[in-house]
CSV table of C-alpha atoms in Angstrom, one decimal:
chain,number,residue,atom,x,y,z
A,1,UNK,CA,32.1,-40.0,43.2
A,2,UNK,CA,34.8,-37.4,43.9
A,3,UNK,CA,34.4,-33.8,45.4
A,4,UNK,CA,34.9,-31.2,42.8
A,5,UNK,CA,37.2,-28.6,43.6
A,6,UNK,CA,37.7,-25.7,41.8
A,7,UNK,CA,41.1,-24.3,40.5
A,8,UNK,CA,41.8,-20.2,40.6
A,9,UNK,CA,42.1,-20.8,36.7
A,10,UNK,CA,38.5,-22.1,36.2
A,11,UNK,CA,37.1,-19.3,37.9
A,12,UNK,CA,35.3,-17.0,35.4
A,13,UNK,CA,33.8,-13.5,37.6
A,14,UNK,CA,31.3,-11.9,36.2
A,15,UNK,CA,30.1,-8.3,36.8
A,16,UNK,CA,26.5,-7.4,38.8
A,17,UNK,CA,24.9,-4.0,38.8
A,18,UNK,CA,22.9,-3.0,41.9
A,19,UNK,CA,20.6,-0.6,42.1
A,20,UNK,CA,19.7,0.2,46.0
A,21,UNK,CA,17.2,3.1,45.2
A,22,UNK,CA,14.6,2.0,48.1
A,23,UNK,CA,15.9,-1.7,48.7
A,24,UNK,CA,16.2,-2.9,52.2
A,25,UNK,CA,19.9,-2.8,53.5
A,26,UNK,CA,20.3,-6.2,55.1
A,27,UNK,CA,18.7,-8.4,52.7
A,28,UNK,CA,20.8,-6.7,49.5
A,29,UNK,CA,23.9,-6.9,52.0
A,30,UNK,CA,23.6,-10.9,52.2
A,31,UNK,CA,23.2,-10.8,48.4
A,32,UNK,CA,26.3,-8.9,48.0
A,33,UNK,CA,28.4,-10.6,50.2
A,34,UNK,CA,26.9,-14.3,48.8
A,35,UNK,CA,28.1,-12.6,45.3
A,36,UNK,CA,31.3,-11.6,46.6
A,37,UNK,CA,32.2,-14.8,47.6
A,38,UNK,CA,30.8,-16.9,44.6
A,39,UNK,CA,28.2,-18.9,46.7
A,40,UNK,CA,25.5,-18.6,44.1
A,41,UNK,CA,27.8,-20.7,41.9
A,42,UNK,CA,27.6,-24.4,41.5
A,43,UNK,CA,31.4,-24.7,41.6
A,44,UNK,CA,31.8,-23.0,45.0
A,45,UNK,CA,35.2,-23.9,46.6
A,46,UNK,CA,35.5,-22.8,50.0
A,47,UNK,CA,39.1,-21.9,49.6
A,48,UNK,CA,39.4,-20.2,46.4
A,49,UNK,CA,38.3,-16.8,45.4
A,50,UNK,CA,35.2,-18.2,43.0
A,51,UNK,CA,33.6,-14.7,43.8
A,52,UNK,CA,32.1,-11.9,41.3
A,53,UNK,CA,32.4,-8.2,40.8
A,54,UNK,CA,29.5,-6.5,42.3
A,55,UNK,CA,28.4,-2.4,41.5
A,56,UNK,CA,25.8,-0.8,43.6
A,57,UNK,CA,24.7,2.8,42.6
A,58,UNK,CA,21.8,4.5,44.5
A,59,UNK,CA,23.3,3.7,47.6
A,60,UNK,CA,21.9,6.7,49.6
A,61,UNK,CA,18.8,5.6,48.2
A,62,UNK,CA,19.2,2.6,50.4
A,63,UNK,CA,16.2,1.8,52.9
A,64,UNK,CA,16.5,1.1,57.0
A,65,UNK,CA,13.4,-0.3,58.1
A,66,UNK,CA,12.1,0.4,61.5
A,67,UNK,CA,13.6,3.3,63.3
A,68,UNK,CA,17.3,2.0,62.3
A,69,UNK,CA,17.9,5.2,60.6
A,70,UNK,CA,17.8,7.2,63.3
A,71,UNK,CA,19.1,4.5,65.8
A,72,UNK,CA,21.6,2.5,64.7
A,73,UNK,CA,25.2,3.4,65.5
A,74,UNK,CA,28.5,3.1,64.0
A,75,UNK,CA,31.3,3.5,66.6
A,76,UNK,CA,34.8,4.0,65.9
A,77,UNK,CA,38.0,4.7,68.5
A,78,UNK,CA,40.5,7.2,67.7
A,79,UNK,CA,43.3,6.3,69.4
A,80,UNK,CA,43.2,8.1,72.3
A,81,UNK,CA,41.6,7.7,75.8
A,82,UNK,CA,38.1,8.2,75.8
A,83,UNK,CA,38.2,8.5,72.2
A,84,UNK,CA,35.1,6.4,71.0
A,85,UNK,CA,33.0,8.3,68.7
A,86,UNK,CA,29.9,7.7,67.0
A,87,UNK,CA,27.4,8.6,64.3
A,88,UNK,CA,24.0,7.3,63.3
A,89,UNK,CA,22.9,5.7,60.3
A,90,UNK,CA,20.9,9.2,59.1
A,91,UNK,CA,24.2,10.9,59.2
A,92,UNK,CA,26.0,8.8,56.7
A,93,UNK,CA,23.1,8.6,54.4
A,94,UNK,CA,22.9,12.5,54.7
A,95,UNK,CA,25.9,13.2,54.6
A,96,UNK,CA,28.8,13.2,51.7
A,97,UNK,CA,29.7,9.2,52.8
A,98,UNK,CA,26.5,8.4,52.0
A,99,UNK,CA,27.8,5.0,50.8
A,100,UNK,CA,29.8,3.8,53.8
A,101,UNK,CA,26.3,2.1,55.2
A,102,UNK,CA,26.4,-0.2,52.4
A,103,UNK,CA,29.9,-0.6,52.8
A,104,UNK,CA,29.9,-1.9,56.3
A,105,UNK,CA,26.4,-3.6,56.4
A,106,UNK,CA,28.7,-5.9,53.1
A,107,UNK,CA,31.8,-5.5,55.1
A,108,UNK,CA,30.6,-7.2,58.3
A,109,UNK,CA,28.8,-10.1,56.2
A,110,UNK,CA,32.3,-11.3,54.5
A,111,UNK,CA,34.7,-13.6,56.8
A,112,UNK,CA,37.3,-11.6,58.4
A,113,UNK,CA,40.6,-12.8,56.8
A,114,UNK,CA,42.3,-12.4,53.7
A,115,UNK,CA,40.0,-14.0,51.4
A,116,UNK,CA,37.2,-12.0,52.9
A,117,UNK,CA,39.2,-9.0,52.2
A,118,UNK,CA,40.3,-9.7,48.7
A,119,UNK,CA,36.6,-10.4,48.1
A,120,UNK,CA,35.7,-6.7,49.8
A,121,UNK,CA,37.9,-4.7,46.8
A,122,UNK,CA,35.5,-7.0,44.2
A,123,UNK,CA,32.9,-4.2,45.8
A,124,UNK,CA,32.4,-0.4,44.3
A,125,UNK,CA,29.9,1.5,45.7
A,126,UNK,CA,28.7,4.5,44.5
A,127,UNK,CA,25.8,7.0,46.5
A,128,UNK,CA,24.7,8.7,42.6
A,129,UNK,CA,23.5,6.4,39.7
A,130,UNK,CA,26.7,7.3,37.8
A,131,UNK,CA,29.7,4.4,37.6
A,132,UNK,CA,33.1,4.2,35.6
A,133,UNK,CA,32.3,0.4,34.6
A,134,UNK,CA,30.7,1.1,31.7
A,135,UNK,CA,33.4,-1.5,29.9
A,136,UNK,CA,33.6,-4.3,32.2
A,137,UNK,CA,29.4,-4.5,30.8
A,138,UNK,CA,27.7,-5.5,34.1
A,139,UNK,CA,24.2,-7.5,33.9
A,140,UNK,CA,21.8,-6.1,35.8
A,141,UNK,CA,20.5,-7.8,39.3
A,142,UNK,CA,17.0,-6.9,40.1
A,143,UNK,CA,16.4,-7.6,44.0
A,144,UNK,CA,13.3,-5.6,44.0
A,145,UNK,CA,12.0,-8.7,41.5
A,146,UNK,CA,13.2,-11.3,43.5
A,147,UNK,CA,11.1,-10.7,46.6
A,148,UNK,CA,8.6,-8.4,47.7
A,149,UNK,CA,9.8,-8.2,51.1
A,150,UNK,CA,13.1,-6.9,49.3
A,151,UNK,CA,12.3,-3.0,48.5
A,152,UNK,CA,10.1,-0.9,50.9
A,153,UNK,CA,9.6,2.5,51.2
A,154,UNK,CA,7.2,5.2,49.4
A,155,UNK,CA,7.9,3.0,46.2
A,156,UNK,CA,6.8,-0.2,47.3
């Protein structure tokens, strides 16, 4: 029997809504990224870009468990010496890039190369529940439903 292999004009993305209103970060970040890259799909081809189209709205909504919110750091360097810098999970979610801990958390989960990048820009994040994808016609993806361990919070 012969190894199937996908061509780039087989592939056939699709287009996932996400909403992160009280789901835990992690476990929707592997979801993304496994979306991203089309491993869901039976006709997965580890060099080709089988991946989907992935919305999240809500993304300020998003929930940390433990004390990550308060703990957990993004660094960055600006340049210059002695220029690392740094600034907690809270103040991102607070703040007006409220949707940049989704971003990374999806980010750091894709491979670092140019098909991990080209997957990244299949992602749009968006902190309100408002999106400008209205026409690609998205089907909702409930992670709440798939596992209790999934959403937390005051909801749950």
């Amino acid at each position: 029997m012969k190894t199937y292999s996908a061509k780039p004009s087989e592939v056939e993305a699709k287009w996932w809504i996400i909403d992160a209103e009280g789901v835990v970060l992690g476990r929707m970040a592997s979801v993304i990224a496994m979306r991203l890259r089309g491993k869901h799909k039976a006709m997965y081809t580890p060099n080709i870009d089988c991946g989907d189209h992935v919305i999240v709205i809500n993304a300020d909504k998003v929930h940390l468990t433990g004390k990550k919110r308060s703990d957990k750091l993004y660094h960055w360097h600006t340049g210059y010496p002695g220029g690392i810098r740094s600034r907690t999970a809270a103040n991102y979610l607070d703040g007006p890039k409220s949707d940049t801990v989704v971003r990374k958390a999806v980010e750091r989960m894709l491979p670092k190369t140019k098909m991990g990048r080209e997957q990244y820009r299949k992602l749009k994040v968006y902190a309100g529940s408002e999106h400008p994808h209205e026409a690609q016609q998205p089907e909702v993806l409930n992670l709440a439903a798939m596992n209790d361990k999934n959403k937390r919070g005051a909801a749950a």
